[in-house]
Amino acid sequence: MRNAIVLAAGKGTRMKSSLSKVMHPVLSKPMIGHVVTNLKKIDVEDIVVVVGHQADQVQAYLKDSVQYATQMPQLGTGHAVMQVQSLRGKEGETLILYGDCPCISEQTMEKIFIHNSDCAMTVLTAELDDPQKYGRVVRDENGNIEKIVEFKDCTPRQLAIKEINTGIYCVKTDLLFKHLDEITNENAQNEYYLTDLIEIFNSHGLSVQALPVQDVDEVAGVNDRIDLLAAQRWMQKRINRYWLTNGVTFIDPDLTFISADSEIGEDTILYPNVYLEGKTTIGTGCTILPQTFLVNATIGNNTKIDACRITDSIVKDNVNLGPFAHLRMNCVVEDNNRIGNFVEMKNATIGFDSRCAHLTYVGDAEVGAKVNFGCGVVTVNYDGKNKHKTIIKDGAFIGSNVNLIAPITVGENAVVAAGTTANKDVGDGEMAIARTRQENKPGYGLKYKNKKKEGEHHG
Ligand code: UD1
Ligand code: CA
């Protein structure tokens, strides 16, 4: 049985932020979210997140997708693990990692689990040219890992060691909780160091092994915003390279930001300044032009999107969107639609092969197939208190500058004449026209113009 403990109780002072450190986003997703999602991908049964500082923020985000243990006050990484009660008495392996180490992949997690089947404890280590403040890995003459010495407790000789502790471990669950309480706080920082477990295991004759990681950046922790940026750049490279090798064209991958949970089909082209956030899916053969921002959007195949913002909405196949359209709150746009410049749609469904090309607001609406909107149509959905629904049936033609005061239904193949403010239903095949009749006054135009000229001379 696989379990995991994610440490996330520390303060993160160097972020200089009112936001909990582990809640800072990397490619639009909080760091701790990356860790938890990847753990779930490799069938980890119980995930216990140790919270302390700003626990409320972490719990509000992860909700009941994980279990929690509270560490208050924070007396070190060993003390953090001591707070976990729910895994005591369980079998199998426990992976211990940090909420502020967002780049670790599910493949690496899997590797440590597998590695630990032959030993009591596995420590993920890395070789660094500049080992900075990391804990140093001390090996004996046979190359076995003897102990980890924290930076502040190192002798000058130990400081020269380049192999460091990433802080990621896998331990046999029963042995972890059997020996955890042997950790004391007799060290430079008066903290309970989880790293002491290595010496303790060795003293009981339990085998501890080091597993060196290939890419050091994958396991880099985030302590400040410079680290946060580095983590984001690294993850962006990894994600974009993945899509590059899976049939997606990028004009400039350094300027394209794709969340870890997004998916893109073959032969789709992404221009710079495109952001895919949350769980966004794009089909095959799409072209996504610059300044497009998609959040939890589902896009079909062969759709073109030019400088649009789409949130929590679905756009199907062969749709031509933008430039500058805004779709939000559960819109569904069926195949072959054209939605153009400065169109806003909110909570609206648009049937097959309709046109809505210019300067239009469609909110709380159910629109059928082959409907044409002129320029400047407004569904007047809000009366100051409540929102009301507009229904437009197949084949209807809505002229330019029309207001449809909801609740209202425009029937099949009905026509609403330009400039109409409609507040009554329009039946199938009917034409609605509601505007004052035009009157033309001969000569008045010229007279008006001449008067204006006079005014200019004397004024
Ligand atoms: C720790 C390791 C060090 C390793 C480094 C890798 C120990 C004693 N040292 O040092 O060997 O090289 O990580 O990054 O383990 N946390 C708690 N409660 C606490 C203290 C920390 O939840 O009481 C959490 C923090 O929120 C953080 C993580 O544990 O996510 C690491 O804590 P941090 O203080 O950054 O450890 P380091 O000093 O970096
Ligand atoms: Ca750290």
Short mmCIF file of C-alpha atoms and ligand atoms in Angstrom, two decimals:
data_model
loop_
_atom_site.label_atom_id
_atom_site.label_comp_id
_atom_site.label_asym_id
_atom_site.label_seq_id
_atom_site.Cartn_x
_atom_site.Cartn_y
_atom_site.Cartn_z
CA MET A 1 0.00 0.00 0.00
CA ARG A 2 1.30 3.43 -1.00
CA ASN A 3 0.87 6.49 1.16
CA ALA A 4 2.32 9.98 1.11
CA ILE A 5 3.06 12.78 3.54
CA VAL A 6 3.35 16.27 2.10
CA LEU A 7 5.01 18.82 4.39
CA ALA A 8 3.46 22.25 4.06
CA ALA A 9 3.42 23.80 7.52
CA GLY A 10 6.42 26.12 7.19
CA LYS A 11 6.14 29.87 6.94
CA GLY A 12 7.86 30.76 3.68
CA THR A 13 9.09 34.12 4.96
CA ARG A 14 11.19 34.83 1.89
CA MET A 15 8.18 34.87 -0.42
CA LYS A 16 7.14 38.14 1.29
CA SER A 17 3.52 37.35 0.73
CA SER A 18 0.17 37.10 2.46
CA LEU A 19 -0.45 34.00 0.40
CA SER A 20 0.69 30.67 1.83
CA LYS A 21 3.93 29.64 0.12
CA VAL A 22 2.57 26.36 -1.23
CA MET A 23 -0.42 28.20 -2.71
CA HIS A 24 1.74 30.27 -5.05
CA PRO A 25 0.91 29.17 -8.59
CA VAL A 26 3.25 27.61 -11.12
CA LEU A 27 1.60 27.82 -14.54
CA SER A 28 -1.69 28.82 -12.94
CA LYS A 29 -1.85 25.96 -10.44
CA PRO A 30 -0.77 26.19 -6.77
CA MET A 31 2.49 24.36 -6.06
CA ILE A 32 0.84 21.95 -3.68
CA GLY A 33 -1.77 21.18 -6.33
CA HIS A 34 0.96 19.87 -8.65
CA VAL A 35 2.30 17.59 -5.93
CA VAL A 36 -1.12 16.20 -5.00
CA THR A 37 -2.28 15.68 -8.61
CA ASN A 38 0.90 13.76 -9.45
CA LEU A 39 0.56 11.59 -6.34
CA LYS A 40 -2.96 10.71 -7.42
CA LYS A 41 -1.71 9.69 -10.87
CA ILE A 42 0.39 6.87 -9.36
CA ASP A 43 -2.31 5.42 -7.11
CA VAL A 44 -1.17 6.69 -3.75
CA GLU A 45 -3.90 5.71 -1.34
CA ASP A 46 -3.69 8.05 1.64
CA ILE A 47 -2.19 11.51 1.17
CA VAL A 48 -1.65 13.41 4.41
CA VAL A 49 -0.78 17.09 4.10
CA VAL A 50 0.86 18.57 7.19
CA VAL A 51 -0.45 22.11 7.56
CA GLY A 52 0.40 24.89 9.99
CA HIS A 53 1.00 28.41 8.73
CA GLN A 54 -2.01 29.63 6.75
CA ALA A 55 -3.56 26.17 6.98
CA ASP A 56 -6.96 27.62 6.10
CA GLN A 57 -5.77 28.64 2.61
CA VAL A 58 -4.33 25.21 1.89
CA GLN A 59 -7.41 23.41 3.17
CA ALA A 60 -9.79 25.70 1.28
CA TYR A 61 -7.98 24.72 -1.90
CA LEU A 62 -7.37 20.98 -1.41
CA LYS A 63 -10.70 20.44 0.38
CA ASP A 64 -11.32 16.77 1.12
CA SER A 65 -9.11 15.44 -1.68
CA VAL A 66 -6.46 14.71 1.00
CA GLN A 67 -6.19 14.13 4.75
CA TYR A 68 -4.65 16.70 7.07
CA ALA A 69 -2.42 16.77 10.11
CA THR A 70 -1.80 20.02 11.94
CA GLN A 71 1.64 21.07 13.13
CA MET A 72 1.58 23.97 15.55
CA PRO A 73 4.20 25.26 16.32
CA GLN A 74 6.65 24.17 13.63
CA LEU A 75 9.61 22.49 15.28
CA GLY A 76 11.23 20.95 12.22
CA THR A 77 10.63 18.42 9.46
CA GLY A 78 10.86 15.45 11.85
CA HIS A 79 8.34 17.08 14.17
CA ALA A 80 6.05 17.65 11.17
CA VAL A 81 5.98 13.94 10.36
CA MET A 82 5.39 13.13 14.06
CA GLN A 83 2.02 14.92 13.78
CA VAL A 84 0.72 12.35 11.31
CA GLN A 85 -1.47 9.88 13.20
CA SER A 86 -3.60 8.32 10.47
CA LEU A 87 -0.79 6.33 8.83
CA ARG A 88 0.38 4.67 12.03
CA GLY A 89 -0.16 0.92 11.90
CA LYS A 90 -0.39 0.83 8.11
CA GLU A 91 1.67 -1.37 5.83
CA GLY A 92 3.65 -0.61 2.70
CA GLU A 93 5.62 2.48 1.81
CA THR A 94 5.28 6.15 2.63
CA LEU A 95 6.64 8.82 0.33
CA ILE A 96 7.61 12.01 2.14
CA LEU A 97 7.90 15.19 0.12
CA TYR A 98 7.35 18.96 0.29
CA GLY A 99 4.50 21.13 -0.87
CA ASP A 100 7.00 23.70 -2.11
CA CYS A 101 8.74 21.35 -4.54
CA PRO A 102 6.26 21.52 -7.43
CA CYS A 103 8.17 20.06 -10.38
CA ILE A 104 8.64 16.49 -9.22
CA SER A 105 7.04 14.26 -11.81
CA GLU A 106 4.90 11.21 -11.25
CA GLN A 107 7.62 9.17 -13.00
CA THR A 108 10.19 10.17 -10.37
CA MET A 109 7.71 9.48 -7.58
CA GLU A 110 7.08 6.05 -9.06
CA LYS A 111 10.83 5.41 -9.27
CA ILE A 112 11.37 6.04 -5.56
CA PHE A 113 8.50 3.76 -4.60
CA ILE A 114 9.89 0.98 -6.75
CA HIS A 115 13.43 1.55 -5.48
CA ASN A 116 12.30 1.27 -1.88
CA SER A 117 10.93 -2.23 -2.27
CA ASP A 118 14.50 -3.47 -1.58
CA CYS A 119 15.34 -1.32 1.43
CA ALA A 120 13.95 0.34 4.53
CA MET A 121 14.48 3.90 3.37
CA THR A 122 15.40 5.65 0.12
CA VAL A 123 16.74 9.19 0.04
CA LEU A 124 16.50 11.10 -3.22
CA THR A 125 19.79 12.95 -3.64
CA ALA A 126 21.29 15.31 -6.19
CA GLU A 127 24.77 16.36 -7.20
CA LEU A 128 25.17 20.16 -7.19
CA ASP A 129 28.15 22.31 -8.22
CA ASP A 130 27.00 24.88 -5.70
CA PRO A 131 25.29 22.94 -2.89
CA GLN A 132 24.31 26.13 -1.01
CA LYS A 133 22.29 25.54 2.14
CA TYR A 134 21.13 22.03 1.39
CA GLY A 135 21.79 19.18 3.79
CA ARG A 136 24.95 17.22 2.80
CA VAL A 137 24.91 13.48 2.13
CA VAL A 138 27.71 11.73 4.02
CA ARG A 139 28.62 8.30 2.67
CA ASP A 140 30.88 5.69 4.29
CA GLU A 141 33.90 4.04 2.64
CA ASN A 142 31.61 1.48 0.96
CA GLY A 143 29.49 4.21 -0.57
CA ASN A 144 26.54 3.58 1.76
CA ILE A 145 24.69 6.59 3.02
CA GLU A 146 25.73 7.16 6.60
CA LYS A 147 23.92 10.35 7.53
CA ILE A 148 22.74 13.74 6.36
CA VAL A 149 24.25 16.78 7.99
CA GLU A 150 22.38 20.07 7.86
CA PHE A 151 24.24 23.05 6.43
CA LYS A 152 24.34 24.78 9.81
CA ASP A 153 25.80 21.70 11.49
CA CYS A 154 28.45 20.91 8.86
CA THR A 155 32.18 20.78 9.44
CA PRO A 156 34.22 22.58 6.73
CA ARG A 157 34.99 19.18 5.21
CA GLN A 158 31.33 18.22 5.06
CA LEU A 159 30.50 21.57 3.50
CA ALA A 160 32.65 20.58 0.52
CA ILE A 161 30.38 17.59 -0.24
CA LYS A 162 28.44 18.13 -3.44
CA GLU A 163 25.80 15.46 -2.99
CA ILE A 164 22.78 16.98 -1.29
CA ASN A 165 19.50 15.83 0.25
CA THR A 166 16.50 16.83 -1.88
CA GLY A 167 14.21 16.25 1.11
CA ILE A 168 12.27 13.55 -0.70
CA TYR A 169 12.21 10.12 0.87
CA CYS A 170 10.43 6.82 0.71
CA VAL A 171 10.24 4.81 3.95
CA LYS A 172 8.62 1.53 5.00
CA THR A 173 5.61 2.84 6.84
CA ASP A 174 5.84 0.57 9.89
CA LEU A 175 9.55 1.31 10.38
CA LEU A 176 9.01 5.05 9.95
CA PHE A 177 6.57 5.25 12.83
CA LYS A 178 8.46 2.72 14.91
CA HIS A 179 11.62 4.87 14.98
CA LEU A 180 10.34 8.40 14.34
CA ASP A 181 10.17 9.28 18.02
CA GLU A 182 13.89 8.58 18.43
CA ILE A 183 14.57 11.91 16.70
CA THR A 184 15.67 14.62 19.15
CA ASN A 185 16.28 18.35 18.76
CA GLU A 186 19.93 18.37 19.82
CA ASN A 187 21.42 20.40 16.96
CA ALA A 188 22.31 23.92 15.86
CA GLN A 189 18.69 24.93 15.26
CA ASN A 190 17.05 23.02 18.13
CA GLU A 191 14.76 21.44 15.57
CA TYR A 192 13.58 17.88 15.07
CA TYR A 193 15.37 17.00 11.83
CA LEU A 194 13.72 14.29 9.75
CA THR A 195 17.18 13.70 8.28
CA ASP A 196 18.28 12.16 11.61
CA LEU A 197 16.19 9.14 10.65
CA ILE A 198 19.01 7.96 8.40
CA GLU A 199 21.48 7.58 11.25
CA ILE A 200 18.76 6.05 13.41
CA PHE A 201 17.88 3.46 10.74
CA ASN A 202 21.57 2.67 10.25
CA SER A 203 22.00 2.14 14.00
CA HIS A 204 19.22 -0.46 13.92
CA GLY A 205 20.84 -2.22 10.95
CA LEU A 206 18.04 -1.14 8.57
CA SER A 207 19.20 -0.47 5.04
CA VAL A 208 19.14 3.11 3.81
CA GLN A 209 19.97 3.86 0.19
CA ALA A 210 20.51 7.00 -1.83
CA LEU A 211 18.82 7.37 -5.20
CA PRO A 212 20.50 10.12 -7.22
CA VAL A 213 18.11 12.13 -9.36
CA GLN A 214 19.00 12.85 -12.99
CA ASP A 215 17.64 16.36 -13.37
CA VAL A 216 18.42 18.44 -10.34
CA ASP A 217 15.98 21.19 -11.31
CA GLU A 218 13.07 18.79 -11.07
CA VAL A 219 13.51 18.54 -7.32
CA ALA A 220 14.46 22.13 -6.58
CA GLY A 221 12.50 23.63 -3.70
CA VAL A 222 10.92 27.07 -3.90
CA ASN A 223 11.96 29.46 -1.14
CA ASP A 224 11.54 32.84 -2.81
CA ARG A 225 10.06 34.34 -5.96
CA ILE A 226 13.26 33.82 -7.92
CA ASP A 227 12.93 30.09 -7.25
CA LEU A 228 9.26 30.29 -8.16
CA LEU A 229 10.09 31.79 -11.54
CA ALA A 230 12.77 29.14 -12.10
CA ALA A 231 10.27 26.38 -11.30
CA GLN A 232 7.75 27.88 -13.69
CA ARG A 233 10.30 28.18 -16.49
CA TRP A 234 11.40 24.61 -15.95
CA MET A 235 7.87 23.24 -15.97
CA GLN A 236 6.97 25.35 -19.00
CA LYS A 237 9.91 23.84 -20.89
CA ARG A 238 8.93 20.32 -19.91
CA ILE A 239 5.27 20.78 -20.86
CA ASN A 240 5.95 22.57 -24.15
CA ARG A 241 8.55 20.02 -25.16
CA TYR A 242 6.01 17.30 -24.50
CA TRP A 243 3.48 18.94 -26.83
CA LEU A 244 6.18 19.68 -29.42
CA THR A 245 6.90 15.97 -29.58
CA ASN A 246 3.19 15.24 -29.81
CA GLY A 247 2.33 17.15 -32.95
CA VAL A 248 1.76 20.70 -31.72
CA THR A 249 3.44 23.65 -33.47
CA PHE A 250 4.67 26.60 -31.42
CA ILE A 251 5.74 29.91 -32.90
CA ASP A 252 7.64 30.69 -29.70
CA PRO A 253 7.43 28.19 -26.83
CA ASP A 254 9.03 30.65 -24.42
CA LEU A 255 5.96 32.84 -24.74
CA THR A 256 3.31 30.15 -24.56
CA PHE A 257 2.03 29.07 -21.16
CA ILE A 258 0.24 25.75 -20.90
CA SER A 259 -1.00 24.37 -17.59
CA ALA A 260 -0.06 20.85 -16.53
CA ASP A 261 -3.67 19.70 -16.85
CA SER A 262 -4.28 21.00 -20.38
CA GLU A 263 -4.34 18.87 -23.54
CA ILE A 264 -3.74 19.73 -27.18
CA GLY A 265 -4.41 17.73 -30.34
CA GLU A 266 -2.11 17.19 -33.32
CA ASP A 267 -1.58 19.89 -35.95
CA THR A 268 -2.74 22.63 -33.68
CA ILE A 269 -0.65 25.82 -33.93
CA LEU A 270 -0.06 28.00 -30.90
CA TYR A 271 1.08 31.58 -31.35
CA PRO A 272 2.94 33.57 -28.68
CA ASN A 273 1.12 35.05 -25.72
CA VAL A 274 -1.31 32.20 -25.54
CA TYR A 275 -2.27 31.00 -22.06
CA LEU A 276 -4.01 27.70 -21.41
CA GLU A 277 -5.06 27.51 -17.79
CA GLY A 278 -6.90 25.07 -15.55
CA LYS A 279 -8.14 22.06 -17.43
CA THR A 280 -8.22 23.30 -21.01
CA THR A 281 -8.54 20.96 -23.96
CA ILE A 282 -7.89 21.86 -27.59
CA GLY A 283 -8.61 19.43 -30.43
CA THR A 284 -6.69 18.85 -33.64
CA GLY A 285 -5.94 21.32 -36.41
CA CYS A 286 -6.78 24.43 -34.42
CA THR A 287 -5.02 27.78 -34.77
CA ILE A 288 -4.72 29.81 -31.60
CA LEU A 289 -3.58 33.33 -32.40
CA PRO A 290 -1.83 35.77 -30.03
CA GLN A 291 -3.41 37.22 -26.88
CA THR A 292 -5.69 34.29 -26.26
CA PHE A 293 -6.50 33.34 -22.69
CA LEU A 294 -8.32 30.05 -22.13
CA VAL A 295 -9.36 28.87 -18.67
CA ASN A 296 -11.12 25.51 -18.34
CA ALA A 297 -12.09 25.76 -21.98
CA THR A 298 -12.88 22.85 -24.27
CA ILE A 299 -12.16 23.54 -27.93
CA GLY A 300 -13.04 21.14 -30.75
CA ASN A 301 -11.17 20.50 -34.00
CA ASN A 302 -10.21 22.93 -36.79
CA THR A 303 -11.29 25.93 -34.80
CA LYS A 304 -9.58 29.28 -35.07
CA ILE A 305 -9.33 31.59 -32.10
CA ASP A 306 -7.93 35.07 -32.46
CA ALA A 307 -7.21 37.13 -29.34
CA CYS A 308 -10.09 35.79 -27.26
CA ARG A 309 -10.85 35.10 -23.63
CA ILE A 310 -12.79 31.92 -22.93
CA THR A 311 -13.61 30.69 -19.42
CA ASP A 312 -15.49 27.54 -18.38
CA SER A 313 -16.98 27.10 -21.84
CA ILE A 314 -17.12 24.73 -24.81
CA VAL A 315 -16.45 25.69 -28.41
CA LYS A 316 -16.86 22.89 -30.95
CA ASP A 317 -15.50 22.22 -34.47
CA ASN A 318 -14.82 24.63 -37.36
CA VAL A 319 -15.63 27.68 -35.34
CA ASN A 320 -14.08 31.03 -36.17
CA LEU A 321 -13.75 33.10 -33.02
CA GLY A 322 -12.57 36.67 -32.68
CA PRO A 323 -10.67 38.81 -32.84
CA PHE A 324 -11.64 39.93 -29.36
CA ALA A 325 -14.51 37.73 -28.29
CA HIS A 326 -15.21 36.91 -24.65
CA LEU A 327 -17.04 33.73 -23.66
CA ARG A 328 -17.69 32.87 -20.03
CA MET A 329 -19.84 30.86 -17.63
CA ASN A 330 -20.81 27.65 -19.40
CA CYS A 331 -21.22 28.82 -22.96
CA VAL A 332 -21.58 26.12 -25.58
CA VAL A 333 -20.87 27.04 -29.18
CA GLU A 334 -21.78 24.31 -31.67
CA ASP A 335 -19.95 23.52 -34.95
CA ASN A 336 -19.42 25.96 -37.82
CA ASN A 337 -20.15 29.13 -35.91
CA ARG A 338 -18.67 32.52 -36.56
CA ILE A 339 -18.31 34.71 -33.50
CA GLY A 340 -16.56 37.92 -34.23
CA ASN A 341 -15.20 41.20 -32.99
CA PHE A 342 -16.22 42.41 -29.55
CA VAL A 343 -18.86 39.81 -28.89
CA GLU A 344 -19.50 38.80 -25.30
CA MET A 345 -21.35 35.61 -24.49
CA LYS A 346 -22.31 34.51 -21.01
CA ASN A 347 -24.18 31.33 -20.10
CA ALA A 348 -25.36 31.00 -23.68
CA THR A 349 -25.70 28.11 -26.09
CA ILE A 350 -25.39 28.74 -29.82
CA GLY A 351 -26.62 26.15 -32.32
CA PHE A 352 -24.93 24.90 -35.49
CA ASP A 353 -23.78 27.35 -38.20
CA SER A 354 -24.93 30.62 -36.66
CA ARG A 355 -23.39 34.06 -37.13
CA CYS A 356 -22.67 36.63 -34.49
CA ALA A 357 -19.95 38.73 -35.99
CA HIS A 358 -19.88 42.17 -34.41
CA LEU A 359 -20.35 44.08 -31.17
CA THR A 360 -22.99 41.93 -29.52
CA TYR A 361 -23.91 40.73 -26.03
CA VAL A 362 -25.61 37.35 -25.70
CA GLY A 363 -26.30 36.46 -22.06
CA ASP A 364 -28.48 33.76 -20.49
CA ALA A 365 -29.61 32.71 -23.92
CA GLU A 366 -30.51 29.59 -25.85
CA VAL A 367 -29.84 30.22 -29.52
CA GLY A 368 -30.72 27.73 -32.26
CA ALA A 369 -29.02 26.77 -35.52
CA LYS A 370 -28.48 29.10 -38.49
CA VAL A 371 -29.37 32.18 -36.52
CA ASN A 372 -27.96 35.49 -37.74
CA PHE A 373 -27.17 38.36 -35.42
CA GLY A 374 -26.60 41.76 -36.96
CA CYS A 375 -24.19 44.24 -35.45
CA GLY A 376 -24.84 45.51 -31.94
CA VAL A 377 -27.52 43.12 -30.69
CA VAL A 378 -28.13 43.05 -26.95
CA THR A 379 -29.99 40.43 -24.96
CA VAL A 380 -31.32 42.56 -22.13
CA ASN A 381 -31.12 39.87 -19.47
CA TYR A 382 -31.02 41.85 -16.24
CA ASP A 383 -33.80 43.96 -14.79
CA GLY A 384 -31.77 45.21 -11.86
CA LYS A 385 -32.87 42.32 -9.64
CA ASN A 386 -33.11 39.13 -11.64
CA LYS A 387 -31.61 37.58 -14.74
CA HIS A 388 -33.99 36.41 -17.48
CA LYS A 389 -33.65 34.07 -20.40
CA THR A 390 -33.72 34.76 -24.13
CA ILE A 391 -34.68 31.95 -26.53
CA ILE A 392 -33.95 32.36 -30.23
CA LYS A 393 -35.07 29.51 -32.45
CA ASP A 394 -33.53 28.05 -35.62
CA GLY A 395 -33.16 30.28 -38.63
CA ALA A 396 -34.13 33.51 -36.89
CA PHE A 397 -32.65 36.76 -38.17
CA ILE A 398 -31.91 39.45 -35.61
CA GLY A 399 -31.23 42.80 -37.26
CA SER A 400 -28.59 45.27 -36.20
CA ASN A 401 -28.94 47.30 -33.03
CA VAL A 402 -31.77 45.20 -31.64
CA ASN A 403 -32.56 44.92 -27.93
CA LEU A 404 -34.27 41.71 -26.87
CA ILE A 405 -35.77 42.33 -23.45
CA ALA A 406 -35.85 38.99 -21.62
CA PRO A 407 -37.71 36.84 -20.86
CA ILE A 408 -38.43 36.61 -24.56
CA THR A 409 -38.69 33.99 -27.30
CA VAL A 410 -38.01 34.67 -30.96
CA GLY A 411 -39.58 31.90 -33.06
CA GLU A 412 -38.23 29.82 -35.94
CA ASN A 413 -37.36 31.83 -39.04
CA ALA A 414 -38.64 34.97 -37.37
CA VAL A 415 -37.15 38.35 -38.25
CA VAL A 416 -36.54 41.19 -35.83
CA ALA A 417 -36.04 44.40 -37.77
CA ALA A 418 -32.98 46.56 -37.19
CA GLY A 419 -33.30 49.04 -34.35
CA THR A 420 -36.15 47.17 -32.69
CA THR A 421 -36.48 47.02 -28.94
CA ALA A 422 -38.58 43.88 -28.49
CA ASN A 423 -40.29 43.11 -25.20
CA LYS A 424 -42.84 40.58 -26.49
CA ASP A 425 -42.35 37.14 -27.97
CA VAL A 426 -42.05 36.91 -31.75
CA GLY A 427 -43.84 33.91 -33.24
CA ASP A 428 -42.48 31.45 -35.82
CA GLY A 429 -42.09 33.12 -39.19
CA GLU A 430 -43.21 36.54 -37.88
CA MET A 431 -41.44 39.83 -38.29
CA ALA A 432 -41.17 42.20 -35.36
CA ILE A 433 -40.55 45.87 -35.96
CA ALA A 434 -40.70 48.32 -33.10
CA ARG A 435 -39.31 51.76 -33.86
CA THR A 436 -40.80 55.14 -34.82
CA ARG A 437 -41.70 55.51 -38.45
CA GLN A 438 -39.26 57.59 -40.47
CA GLU A 439 -40.28 60.99 -41.82
CA ASN A 440 -38.24 62.82 -44.53
CA LYS A 441 -38.47 66.64 -44.72
CA PRO A 442 -37.43 68.06 -48.09
CA GLY A 443 -34.80 70.79 -48.00
CA TYR A 444 -34.29 70.59 -44.24
CA GLY A 445 -30.90 69.05 -44.61
CA LEU A 446 -29.45 71.89 -46.63
CA LYS A 447 -31.07 74.47 -44.41
CA TYR A 448 -29.52 72.86 -41.34
CA LYS A 449 -26.09 72.77 -42.95
CA ASN A 450 -26.16 76.44 -43.98
CA LYS A 451 -27.29 77.50 -40.54
CA LYS A 452 -24.37 75.64 -39.06
CA LYS A 453 -21.94 77.42 -41.39
CA GLU A 454 -23.31 80.84 -40.37
CA GLY A 455 -22.85 79.91 -36.78
CA GLU A 456 -19.23 79.03 -37.45
CA HIS A 457 -18.55 82.44 -39.12
CA HIS A 458 -20.05 84.50 -36.34
CA GLY A 459 -19.10 82.27 -33.49
C1 UD1 B 1 15.35 20.44 4.43
C2 UD1 B 1 16.28 19.30 4.83
C3 UD1 B 1 17.60 19.42 4.08
C4 UD1 B 1 17.32 19.40 2.58
C5 UD1 B 1 16.31 20.48 2.21
C6 UD1 B 1 15.89 20.31 0.77
C7 UD1 B 1 15.74 18.77 7.16
C8 UD1 B 1 16.15 18.93 8.56
N1 UD1 B 1 16.51 19.36 6.25
O1 UD1 B 1 15.98 21.64 4.83
O2 UD1 B 1 18.45 18.35 4.40
O3 UD1 B 1 18.53 19.59 1.87
O4 UD1 B 1 15.13 20.37 3.02
O5 UD1 B 1 15.02 21.35 0.41
O6 UD1 B 1 14.75 18.13 6.88
N2 UD1 B 1 8.23 22.10 7.20
C9 UD1 B 1 7.14 21.82 7.98
N3 UD1 B 1 7.28 21.92 9.32
C10 UD1 B 1 8.44 22.29 9.92
C11 UD1 B 1 9.54 22.58 9.09
C12 UD1 B 1 9.40 22.47 7.73
O7 UD1 B 1 6.06 21.48 7.49
O8 UD1 B 1 8.47 22.36 11.16
C13 UD1 B 1 8.08 22.00 5.74
C14 UD1 B 1 8.23 23.33 5.06
O9 UD1 B 1 6.95 23.95 4.88
C15 UD1 B 1 8.87 22.97 3.73
C16 UD1 B 1 9.65 21.71 4.05
O10 UD1 B 1 9.11 21.19 5.23
O11 UD1 B 1 7.91 22.68 2.76
C17 UD1 B 1 11.14 21.95 4.15
O12 UD1 B 1 11.38 22.82 5.22
P1 UD1 B 1 12.59 23.82 5.21
O13 UD1 B 1 12.61 24.56 6.48
O14 UD1 B 1 12.61 24.59 3.95
O15 UD1 B 1 13.82 22.78 5.22
P2 UD1 B 1 15.29 23.11 4.83
O16 UD1 B 1 15.93 23.87 5.91
O17 UD1 B 1 15.31 23.66 3.47
CA CA B 2 13.63 24.72 1.89
#
